[in-house]
Amino acid sequence: MLKKLLIAVACASLVAFAADDPVSAIKKKDAELQSLIKKSNRSSKETERVKALLNDSFDFELLATKSLSKSDWNAQDEASQKKFVAEFQRMVRNSSAKRLELYRADSTIYEPAKMKGDSEARVVAHLWYKGKESVLEYKMSLVNGNWKAWDLIIDDLSTARNYKDQFGQILKTKSFAELIDVISKKADEAEK
């Protein structure tokens, strides 16, 4: 399940969002993503392009805060929070870049964005691959004039909620520093 949700994060992460229309931006970047997927031999240059897309289009800080209970997040000092976000981002980027080929679509239909004020949006996409439909819901926020995804829900499974459950379980037996070590090791493994 973690693998599927890491893929989900990759999917959301690979979509760079323009401030004016979240759906148009998703469509544009989805085409770029599909192009990368179709290349048979992904080079390190293409992998770095995937990682750059992740950095530009995903709000890792917001996902990180939503991946922990409010009390766990608030209990950490600023340095620990920053380290957590950095290692979490590295883990997601490295894992997502390796699993890009699993995000394939033969066709996609996007519903109109559901706006909440001017700074929050939800976009639902219906993807078909080999006749099977998947429903993705992108949760986005406007950050410095650009739409950034902070959660992706695939067939009712939330990436943020899944991480929150997993990290909560880890924090029952380990310290926050040990959680960061676990995430760092996963990032290292995915980088190889």
mmCIF file with all atom_site columns, C-alpha atoms in Angstrom:
data_model
loop_
_atom_site.group_PDB
_atom_site.id
_atom_site.type_symbol
_atom_site.label_atom_id
_atom_site.label_alt_id
_atom_site.label_comp_id
_atom_site.label_asym_id
_atom_site.label_entity_id
_atom_site.label_seq_id
_atom_site.pdbx_PDB_ins_code
_atom_site.Cartn_x
_atom_site.Cartn_y
_atom_site.Cartn_z
_atom_site.occupancy
_atom_site.B_iso_or_equiv
_atom_site.pdbx_formal_charge
_atom_site.auth_seq_id
_atom_site.auth_comp_id
_atom_site.auth_asym_id
_atom_site.auth_atom_id
_atom_site.pdbx_PDB_model_num
ATOM 1   C CA . MET A 1 1   ? 0.000   0.000  0.000   1.00 0.00 ? 1   MET A CA 1
ATOM 2   C CA . LEU A 1 2   ? 2.879   2.392  0.759   1.00 0.00 ? 2   LEU A CA 1
ATOM 3   C CA . LYS A 1 3   ? 4.198   1.785  -2.747  1.00 0.00 ? 3   LYS A CA 1
ATOM 4   C CA . LYS A 1 4   ? 0.854   2.730  -4.287  1.00 0.00 ? 4   LYS A CA 1
ATOM 5   C CA . LEU A 1 5   ? 0.615   5.859  -2.171  1.00 0.00 ? 5   LEU A CA 1
ATOM 6   C CA . LEU A 1 6   ? 4.171   6.894  -2.982  1.00 0.00 ? 6   LEU A CA 1
ATOM 7   C CA . ILE A 1 7   ? 3.179   6.557  -6.604  1.00 0.00 ? 7   ILE A CA 1
ATOM 8   C CA . ALA A 1 8   ? 0.182   8.715  -5.845  1.00 0.00 ? 8   ALA A CA 1
ATOM 9   C CA . VAL A 1 9   ? 2.399   11.383 -4.413  1.00 0.00 ? 9   VAL A CA 1
ATOM 10  C CA . ALA A 1 10  ? 4.506   11.191 -7.524  1.00 0.00 ? 10  ALA A CA 1
ATOM 11  C CA . CYS A 1 11  ? 1.480   11.654 -9.678  1.00 0.00 ? 11  CYS A CA 1
ATOM 12  C CA . ALA A 1 12  ? 0.395   14.714 -7.805  1.00 0.00 ? 12  ALA A CA 1
ATOM 13  C CA . SER A 1 13  ? 3.902   16.002 -7.561  1.00 0.00 ? 13  SER A CA 1
ATOM 14  C CA . LEU A 1 14  ? 4.536   15.893 -11.239 1.00 0.00 ? 14  LEU A CA 1
ATOM 15  C CA . VAL A 1 15  ? 1.821   18.364 -11.989 1.00 0.00 ? 15  VAL A CA 1
ATOM 16  C CA . ALA A 1 16  ? 2.973   21.991 -11.971 1.00 0.00 ? 16  ALA A CA 1
ATOM 17  C CA . PHE A 1 17  ? 0.084   24.325 -11.439 1.00 0.00 ? 17  PHE A CA 1
ATOM 18  C CA . ALA A 1 18  ? -0.474  27.738 -12.981 1.00 0.00 ? 18  ALA A CA 1
ATOM 19  C CA . ALA A 1 19  ? -2.223  30.278 -10.783 1.00 0.00 ? 19  ALA A CA 1
ATOM 20  C CA . ASP A 1 20  ? -5.045  31.056 -13.180 1.00 0.00 ? 20  ASP A CA 1
ATOM 21  C CA . ASP A 1 21  ? -6.537  27.626 -13.928 1.00 0.00 ? 21  ASP A CA 1
ATOM 22  C CA . PRO A 1 22  ? -5.603  24.476 -11.998 1.00 0.00 ? 22  PRO A CA 1
ATOM 23  C CA . VAL A 1 23  ? -7.262  22.115 -14.511 1.00 0.00 ? 23  VAL A CA 1
ATOM 24  C CA . SER A 1 24  ? -5.434  23.531 -17.542 1.00 0.00 ? 24  SER A CA 1
ATOM 25  C CA . ALA A 1 25  ? -2.136  23.304 -15.704 1.00 0.00 ? 25  ALA A CA 1
ATOM 26  C CA . ILE A 1 26  ? -2.797  19.678 -14.736 1.00 0.00 ? 26  ILE A CA 1
ATOM 27  C CA . LYS A 1 27  ? -3.591  18.792 -18.347 1.00 0.00 ? 27  LYS A CA 1
ATOM 28  C CA . LYS A 1 28  ? -0.414  20.445 -19.621 1.00 0.00 ? 28  LYS A CA 1
ATOM 29  C CA . LYS A 1 29  ? 1.865   18.748 -17.123 1.00 0.00 ? 29  LYS A CA 1
ATOM 30  C CA . ASP A 1 30  ? 0.082   15.418 -17.466 1.00 0.00 ? 30  ASP A CA 1
ATOM 31  C CA . ALA A 1 31  ? 1.063   15.451 -21.144 1.00 0.00 ? 31  ALA A CA 1
ATOM 32  C CA . GLU A 1 32  ? 4.684   16.034 -20.122 1.00 0.00 ? 32  GLU A CA 1
ATOM 33  C CA . LEU A 1 33  ? 4.461   13.224 -17.590 1.00 0.00 ? 33  LEU A CA 1
ATOM 34  C CA . GLN A 1 34  ? 3.008   10.796 -20.125 1.00 0.00 ? 34  GLN A CA 1
ATOM 35  C CA . SER A 1 35  ? 5.837   11.692 -22.511 1.00 0.00 ? 35  SER A CA 1
ATOM 36  C CA . LEU A 1 36  ? 8.429   10.842 -19.853 1.00 0.00 ? 36  LEU A CA 1
ATOM 37  C CA . ILE A 1 37  ? 6.677   7.563  -19.092 1.00 0.00 ? 37  ILE A CA 1
ATOM 38  C CA . LYS A 1 38  ? 6.669   6.484  -22.735 1.00 0.00 ? 38  LYS A CA 1
ATOM 39  C CA . LYS A 1 39  ? 10.429  6.861  -23.110 1.00 0.00 ? 39  LYS A CA 1
ATOM 40  C CA . SER A 1 40  ? 11.746  3.334  -22.933 1.00 0.00 ? 40  SER A CA 1
ATOM 41  C CA . ASN A 1 41  ? 15.134  4.049  -21.352 1.00 0.00 ? 41  ASN A CA 1
ATOM 42  C CA . ARG A 1 42  ? 14.881  6.754  -18.763 1.00 0.00 ? 42  ARG A CA 1
ATOM 43  C CA . SER A 1 43  ? 18.201  8.462  -18.387 1.00 0.00 ? 43  SER A CA 1
ATOM 44  C CA . SER A 1 44  ? 19.518  10.169 -15.289 1.00 0.00 ? 44  SER A CA 1
ATOM 45  C CA . LYS A 1 45  ? 18.643  13.450 -17.036 1.00 0.00 ? 45  LYS A CA 1
ATOM 46  C CA . GLU A 1 46  ? 14.995  12.380 -17.275 1.00 0.00 ? 46  GLU A CA 1
ATOM 47  C CA . THR A 1 47  ? 15.037  11.256 -13.634 1.00 0.00 ? 47  THR A CA 1
ATOM 48  C CA . GLU A 1 48  ? 16.386  14.661 -12.637 1.00 0.00 ? 48  GLU A CA 1
ATOM 49  C CA . ARG A 1 49  ? 13.594  16.282 -14.681 1.00 0.00 ? 49  ARG A CA 1
ATOM 50  C CA . VAL A 1 50  ? 11.061  14.288 -12.681 1.00 0.00 ? 50  VAL A CA 1
ATOM 51  C CA . LYS A 1 51  ? 12.690  15.422 -9.434  1.00 0.00 ? 51  LYS A CA 1
ATOM 52  C CA . ALA A 1 52  ? 12.660  19.046 -10.623 1.00 0.00 ? 52  ALA A CA 1
ATOM 53  C CA . LEU A 1 53  ? 8.950   18.764 -11.402 1.00 0.00 ? 53  LEU A CA 1
ATOM 54  C CA . LEU A 1 54  ? 8.396   17.414 -7.909  1.00 0.00 ? 54  LEU A CA 1
ATOM 55  C CA . ASN A 1 55  ? 10.176  20.381 -6.344  1.00 0.00 ? 55  ASN A CA 1
ATOM 56  C CA . ASP A 1 56  ? 8.336   22.930 -8.464  1.00 0.00 ? 56  ASP A CA 1
ATOM 57  C CA . SER A 1 57  ? 4.859   21.581 -8.070  1.00 0.00 ? 57  SER A CA 1
ATOM 58  C CA . PHE A 1 58  ? 4.385   19.956 -4.690  1.00 0.00 ? 58  PHE A CA 1
ATOM 59  C CA . ASP A 1 59  ? 3.971   21.684 -1.350  1.00 0.00 ? 59  ASP A CA 1
ATOM 60  C CA . PHE A 1 60  ? 6.073   19.301 0.715   1.00 0.00 ? 60  PHE A CA 1
ATOM 61  C CA . GLU A 1 61  ? 5.920   21.480 3.809   1.00 0.00 ? 61  GLU A CA 1
ATOM 62  C CA . LEU A 1 62  ? 2.125   21.384 3.887   1.00 0.00 ? 62  LEU A CA 1
ATOM 63  C CA . LEU A 1 63  ? 2.068   17.643 3.178   1.00 0.00 ? 63  LEU A CA 1
ATOM 64  C CA . ALA A 1 64  ? 4.649   17.104 5.915   1.00 0.00 ? 64  ALA A CA 1
ATOM 65  C CA . THR A 1 65  ? 2.592   19.009 8.472   1.00 0.00 ? 65  THR A CA 1
ATOM 66  C CA . LYS A 1 66  ? -0.532  17.108 7.467   1.00 0.00 ? 66  LYS A CA 1
ATOM 67  C CA . SER A 1 67  ? 1.398   13.820 7.681   1.00 0.00 ? 67  SER A CA 1
ATOM 68  C CA . LEU A 1 68  ? 1.725   14.228 11.430  1.00 0.00 ? 68  LEU A CA 1
ATOM 69  C CA . SER A 1 69  ? -0.776  14.916 14.146  1.00 0.00 ? 69  SER A CA 1
ATOM 70  C CA . LYS A 1 70  ? -0.955  18.572 15.091  1.00 0.00 ? 70  LYS A CA 1
ATOM 71  C CA . SER A 1 71  ? 0.462   17.784 18.520  1.00 0.00 ? 71  SER A CA 1
ATOM 72  C CA . ASP A 1 72  ? 3.418   15.808 17.073  1.00 0.00 ? 72  ASP A CA 1
ATOM 73  C CA . TRP A 1 73  ? 4.226   18.619 14.639  1.00 0.00 ? 73  TRP A CA 1
ATOM 74  C CA . ASN A 1 74  ? 3.886   21.394 17.209  1.00 0.00 ? 74  ASN A CA 1
ATOM 75  C CA . ALA A 1 75  ? 6.033   19.486 19.728  1.00 0.00 ? 75  ALA A CA 1
ATOM 76  C CA . GLN A 1 76  ? 9.065   19.806 17.437  1.00 0.00 ? 76  GLN A CA 1
ATOM 77  C CA . ASP A 1 77  ? 11.444  22.736 17.293  1.00 0.00 ? 77  ASP A CA 1
ATOM 78  C CA . GLU A 1 78  ? 11.872  24.575 14.009  1.00 0.00 ? 78  GLU A CA 1
ATOM 79  C CA . ALA A 1 79  ? 15.147  22.802 13.163  1.00 0.00 ? 79  ALA A CA 1
ATOM 80  C CA . SER A 1 80  ? 13.537  19.355 13.598  1.00 0.00 ? 80  SER A CA 1
ATOM 81  C CA . GLN A 1 81  ? 10.541  20.405 11.506  1.00 0.00 ? 81  GLN A CA 1
ATOM 82  C CA . LYS A 1 82  ? 12.814  21.625 8.696   1.00 0.00 ? 82  LYS A CA 1
ATOM 83  C CA . LYS A 1 83  ? 14.872  18.439 8.778   1.00 0.00 ? 83  LYS A CA 1
ATOM 84  C CA . PHE A 1 84  ? 11.696  16.340 8.678   1.00 0.00 ? 84  PHE A CA 1
ATOM 85  C CA . VAL A 1 85  ? 10.371  18.265 5.662   1.00 0.00 ? 85  VAL A CA 1
ATOM 86  C CA . ALA A 1 86  ? 13.719  17.994 3.840   1.00 0.00 ? 86  ALA A CA 1
ATOM 87  C CA . GLU A 1 87  ? 14.060  14.230 4.383   1.00 0.00 ? 87  GLU A CA 1
ATOM 88  C CA . PHE A 1 88  ? 10.391  13.622 3.631   1.00 0.00 ? 88  PHE A CA 1
ATOM 89  C CA . GLN A 1 89  ? 10.729  15.556 0.375   1.00 0.00 ? 89  GLN A CA 1
ATOM 90  C CA . ARG A 1 90  ? 13.859  13.594 -0.548  1.00 0.00 ? 90  ARG A CA 1
ATOM 91  C CA . MET A 1 91  ? 12.099  10.292 0.155   1.00 0.00 ? 91  MET A CA 1
ATOM 92  C CA . VAL A 1 92  ? 9.060   11.181 -1.935  1.00 0.00 ? 92  VAL A CA 1
ATOM 93  C CA . ARG A 1 93  ? 11.140  12.599 -4.801  1.00 0.00 ? 93  ARG A CA 1
ATOM 94  C CA . ASN A 1 94  ? 13.454  9.590  -5.007  1.00 0.00 ? 94  ASN A CA 1
ATOM 95  C CA . SER A 1 95  ? 10.671  7.021  -4.688  1.00 0.00 ? 95  SER A CA 1
ATOM 96  C CA . SER A 1 96  ? 8.439   8.798  -7.159  1.00 0.00 ? 96  SER A CA 1
ATOM 97  C CA . ALA A 1 97  ? 11.131  9.183  -9.810  1.00 0.00 ? 97  ALA A CA 1
ATOM 98  C CA . LYS A 1 98  ? 11.761  5.425  -9.742  1.00 0.00 ? 98  LYS A CA 1
ATOM 99  C CA . ARG A 1 99  ? 8.082   4.511  -9.981  1.00 0.00 ? 99  ARG A CA 1
ATOM 100 C CA . LEU A 1 100 ? 7.060   6.927  -12.697 1.00 0.00 ? 100 LEU A CA 1
ATOM 101 C CA . GLU A 1 101 ? 6.319   4.160  -15.195 1.00 0.00 ? 101 GLU A CA 1
ATOM 102 C CA . LEU A 1 102 ? 3.511   2.908  -12.957 1.00 0.00 ? 102 LEU A CA 1
ATOM 103 C CA . TYR A 1 103 ? 1.537   6.102  -13.604 1.00 0.00 ? 103 TYR A CA 1
ATOM 104 C CA . ARG A 1 104 ? 0.265   5.378  -17.060 1.00 0.00 ? 104 ARG A CA 1
ATOM 105 C CA . ALA A 1 105 ? -2.939  6.553  -18.651 1.00 0.00 ? 105 ALA A CA 1
ATOM 106 C CA . ASP A 1 106 ? -4.442  5.902  -22.046 1.00 0.00 ? 106 ASP A CA 1
ATOM 107 C CA . SER A 1 107 ? -6.910  8.735  -21.520 1.00 0.00 ? 107 SER A CA 1
ATOM 108 C CA . THR A 1 108 ? -7.903  11.216 -18.838 1.00 0.00 ? 108 THR A CA 1
ATOM 109 C CA . ILE A 1 109 ? -10.986 13.332 -18.205 1.00 0.00 ? 109 ILE A CA 1
ATOM 110 C CA . TYR A 1 110 ? -10.812 16.237 -15.759 1.00 0.00 ? 110 TYR A CA 1
ATOM 111 C CA . GLU A 1 111 ? -13.757 17.654 -13.878 1.00 0.00 ? 111 GLU A CA 1
ATOM 112 C CA . PRO A 1 112 ? -13.909 21.435 -13.373 1.00 0.00 ? 112 PRO A CA 1
ATOM 113 C CA . ALA A 1 113 ? -11.953 22.640 -10.350 1.00 0.00 ? 113 ALA A CA 1
ATOM 114 C CA . LYS A 1 114 ? -13.875 23.017 -7.104  1.00 0.00 ? 114 LYS A CA 1
ATOM 115 C CA . MET A 1 115 ? -12.595 26.238 -5.615  1.00 0.00 ? 115 MET A CA 1
ATOM 116 C CA . LYS A 1 116 ? -12.634 27.182 -1.953  1.00 0.00 ? 116 LYS A CA 1
ATOM 117 C CA . GLY A 1 117 ? -12.010 30.881 -1.963  1.00 0.00 ? 117 GLY A CA 1
ATOM 118 C CA . ASP A 1 118 ? -9.129  32.015 -4.107  1.00 0.00 ? 118 ASP A CA 1
ATOM 119 C CA . SER A 1 119 ? -6.392  29.908 -2.577  1.00 0.00 ? 119 SER A CA 1
ATOM 120 C CA . GLU A 1 120 ? -7.656  26.315 -2.378  1.00 0.00 ? 120 GLU A CA 1
ATOM 121 C CA . ALA A 1 121 ? -8.787  23.963 -5.126  1.00 0.00 ? 121 ALA A CA 1
ATOM 122 C CA . ARG A 1 122 ? -9.725  20.367 -5.691  1.00 0.00 ? 122 ARG A CA 1
ATOM 123 C CA . VAL A 1 123 ? -9.511  18.788 -9.103  1.00 0.00 ? 123 VAL A CA 1
ATOM 124 C CA . VAL A 1 124 ? -10.869 15.331 -9.867  1.00 0.00 ? 124 VAL A CA 1
ATOM 125 C CA . ALA A 1 125 ? -9.367  13.378 -12.758 1.00 0.00 ? 125 ALA A CA 1
ATOM 126 C CA . HIS A 1 126 ? -10.647 10.116 -14.219 1.00 0.00 ? 126 HIS A CA 1
ATOM 127 C CA . LEU A 1 127 ? -7.778  8.079  -15.691 1.00 0.00 ? 127 LEU A CA 1
ATOM 128 C CA . TRP A 1 128 ? -8.154  4.999  -17.840 1.00 0.00 ? 128 TRP A CA 1
ATOM 129 C CA . TYR A 1 129 ? -5.394  2.510  -18.490 1.00 0.00 ? 129 TYR A CA 1
ATOM 130 C CA . LYS A 1 130 ? -6.140  -0.720 -20.346 1.00 0.00 ? 130 LYS A CA 1
ATOM 131 C CA . GLY A 1 131 ? -9.856  -0.212 -19.747 1.00 0.00 ? 131 GLY A CA 1
ATOM 132 C CA . LYS A 1 132 ? -9.541  0.229  -15.980 1.00 0.00 ? 132 LYS A CA 1
ATOM 133 C CA . GLU A 1 133 ? -10.564 3.536  -14.422 1.00 0.00 ? 133 GLU A CA 1
ATOM 134 C CA . SER A 1 134 ? -8.851  5.231  -11.501 1.00 0.00 ? 134 SER A CA 1
ATOM 135 C CA . VAL A 1 135 ? -10.202 8.367  -9.869  1.00 0.00 ? 135 VAL A CA 1
ATOM 136 C CA . LEU A 1 136 ? -7.666  10.888 -8.603  1.00 0.00 ? 136 LEU A CA 1
ATOM 137 C CA . GLU A 1 137 ? -8.458  13.955 -6.562  1.00 0.00 ? 137 GLU A CA 1
ATOM 138 C CA . TYR A 1 138 ? -5.778  16.614 -6.333  1.00 0.00 ? 138 TYR A CA 1
ATOM 139 C CA . LYS A 1 139 ? -5.901  18.887 -3.273  1.00 0.00 ? 139 LYS A CA 1
ATOM 140 C CA . MET A 1 140 ? -4.063  22.118 -3.989  1.00 0.00 ? 140 MET A CA 1
ATOM 141 C CA . SER A 1 141 ? -3.242  25.427 -2.452  1.00 0.00 ? 141 SER A CA 1
ATOM 142 C CA . LEU A 1 142 ? -2.013  28.660 -3.985  1.00 0.00 ? 142 LEU A CA 1
ATOM 143 C CA . VAL A 1 143 ? 1.595   29.255 -2.918  1.00 0.00 ? 143 VAL A CA 1
ATOM 144 C CA . ASN A 1 144 ? 3.469   32.324 -4.153  1.00 0.00 ? 144 ASN A CA 1
ATOM 145 C CA . GLY A 1 145 ? 1.229   32.627 -7.210  1.00 0.00 ? 145 GLY A CA 1
ATOM 146 C CA . ASN A 1 146 ? 1.402   28.952 -8.197  1.00 0.00 ? 146 ASN A CA 1
ATOM 147 C CA . TRP A 1 147 ? -0.932  26.074 -7.501  1.00 0.00 ? 147 TRP A CA 1
ATOM 148 C CA . LYS A 1 148 ? 0.848   23.336 -5.560  1.00 0.00 ? 148 LYS A CA 1
ATOM 149 C CA . ALA A 1 149 ? -0.525  19.927 -4.709  1.00 0.00 ? 149 ALA A CA 1
ATOM 150 C CA . TRP A 1 150 ? -0.313  18.775 -1.126  1.00 0.00 ? 150 TRP A CA 1
ATOM 151 C CA . ASP A 1 151 ? -2.439  15.639 -1.308  1.00 0.00 ? 151 ASP A CA 1
ATOM 152 C CA . LEU A 1 152 ? -3.601  13.154 -3.879  1.00 0.00 ? 152 LEU A CA 1
ATOM 153 C CA . ILE A 1 153 ? -6.500  10.824 -3.260  1.00 0.00 ? 153 ILE A CA 1
ATOM 154 C CA . ILE A 1 154 ? -6.521  7.724  -5.467  1.00 0.00 ? 154 ILE A CA 1
ATOM 155 C CA . ASP A 1 155 ? -9.712  5.709  -5.367  1.00 0.00 ? 155 ASP A CA 1
ATOM 156 C CA . ASP A 1 156 ? -10.554 7.132  -1.907  1.00 0.00 ? 156 ASP A CA 1
ATOM 157 C CA . LEU A 1 157 ? -7.037  6.583  -0.470  1.00 0.00 ? 157 LEU A CA 1
ATOM 158 C CA . SER A 1 158 ? -5.429  9.807  0.741   1.00 0.00 ? 158 SER A CA 1
ATOM 159 C CA . THR A 1 159 ? -1.658  10.100 0.570   1.00 0.00 ? 159 THR A CA 1
ATOM 160 C CA . ALA A 1 160 ? -1.540  12.564 3.480   1.00 0.00 ? 160 ALA A CA 1
ATOM 161 C CA . ARG A 1 161 ? -3.805  10.407 5.636   1.00 0.00 ? 161 ARG A CA 1
ATOM 162 C CA . ASN A 1 162 ? -1.773  7.276  4.858   1.00 0.00 ? 162 ASN A CA 1
ATOM 163 C CA . TYR A 1 163 ? 1.469   8.965  5.896   1.00 0.00 ? 163 TYR A CA 1
ATOM 164 C CA . LYS A 1 164 ? -0.214  10.306 9.022   1.00 0.00 ? 164 LYS A CA 1
ATOM 165 C CA . ASP A 1 165 ? -1.293  6.791  9.999   1.00 0.00 ? 165 ASP A CA 1
ATOM 166 C CA . GLN A 1 166 ? 2.147   5.302  9.282   1.00 0.00 ? 166 GLN A CA 1
ATOM 167 C CA . PHE A 1 167 ? 4.105   8.040  11.011  1.00 0.00 ? 167 PHE A CA 1
ATOM 168 C CA . GLY A 1 168 ? 1.738   7.934  13.985  1.00 0.00 ? 168 GLY A CA 1
ATOM 169 C CA . GLN A 1 169 ? 2.433   4.217  14.381  1.00 0.00 ? 169 GLN A CA 1
ATOM 170 C CA . ILE A 1 170 ? 6.185   4.786  14.194  1.00 0.00 ? 170 ILE A CA 1
ATOM 171 C CA . LEU A 1 171 ? 6.010   7.586  16.767  1.00 0.00 ? 171 LEU A CA 1
ATOM 172 C CA . LYS A 1 172 ? 4.319   5.227  19.247  1.00 0.00 ? 172 LYS A CA 1
ATOM 173 C CA . THR A 1 173 ? 7.607   3.380  19.651  1.00 0.00 ? 173 THR A CA 1
ATOM 174 C CA . LYS A 1 174 ? 10.262  5.757  18.311  1.00 0.00 ? 174 LYS A CA 1
ATOM 175 C CA . SER A 1 175 ? 11.321  9.349  18.834  1.00 0.00 ? 175 SER A CA 1
ATOM 176 C CA . PHE A 1 176 ? 10.849  12.077 16.242  1.00 0.00 ? 176 PHE A CA 1
ATOM 177 C CA . ALA A 1 177 ? 14.581  11.938 15.473  1.00 0.00 ? 177 ALA A CA 1
ATOM 178 C CA . GLU A 1 178 ? 14.259  8.183  14.847  1.00 0.00 ? 178 GLU A CA 1
ATOM 179 C CA . LEU A 1 179 ? 11.299  8.827  12.517  1.00 0.00 ? 179 LEU A CA 1
ATOM 180 C CA . ILE A 1 180 ? 13.490  11.217 10.545  1.00 0.00 ? 180 ILE A CA 1
ATOM 181 C CA . ASP A 1 181 ? 16.178  8.506  10.388  1.00 0.00 ? 181 ASP A CA 1
ATOM 182 C CA . VAL A 1 182 ? 13.635  5.985  9.046   1.00 0.00 ? 182 VAL A CA 1
ATOM 183 C CA . ILE A 1 183 ? 12.535  8.454  6.358   1.00 0.00 ? 183 ILE A CA 1
ATOM 184 C CA . SER A 1 184 ? 16.157  9.294  5.514   1.00 0.00 ? 184 SER A CA 1
ATOM 185 C CA . LYS A 1 185 ? 17.028  5.601  5.056   1.00 0.00 ? 185 LYS A CA 1
ATOM 186 C CA . LYS A 1 186 ? 14.020  5.119  2.777   1.00 0.00 ? 186 LYS A CA 1
ATOM 187 C CA . ALA A 1 187 ? 15.151  8.141  0.742   1.00 0.00 ? 187 ALA A CA 1
ATOM 188 C CA . ASP A 1 188 ? 18.659  6.654  0.464   1.00 0.00 ? 188 ASP A CA 1
ATOM 189 C CA . GLU A 1 189 ? 17.283  3.259  -0.628  1.00 0.00 ? 189 GLU A CA 1
ATOM 190 C CA . ALA A 1 190 ? 15.092  4.838  -3.279  1.00 0.00 ? 190 ALA A CA 1
ATOM 191 C CA . GLU A 1 191 ? 17.989  6.895  -4.620  1.00 0.00 ? 191 GLU A CA 1
ATOM 192 C CA . LYS A 1 192 ? 19.986  3.787  -5.578  1.00 0.00 ? 192 LYS A CA 1
#
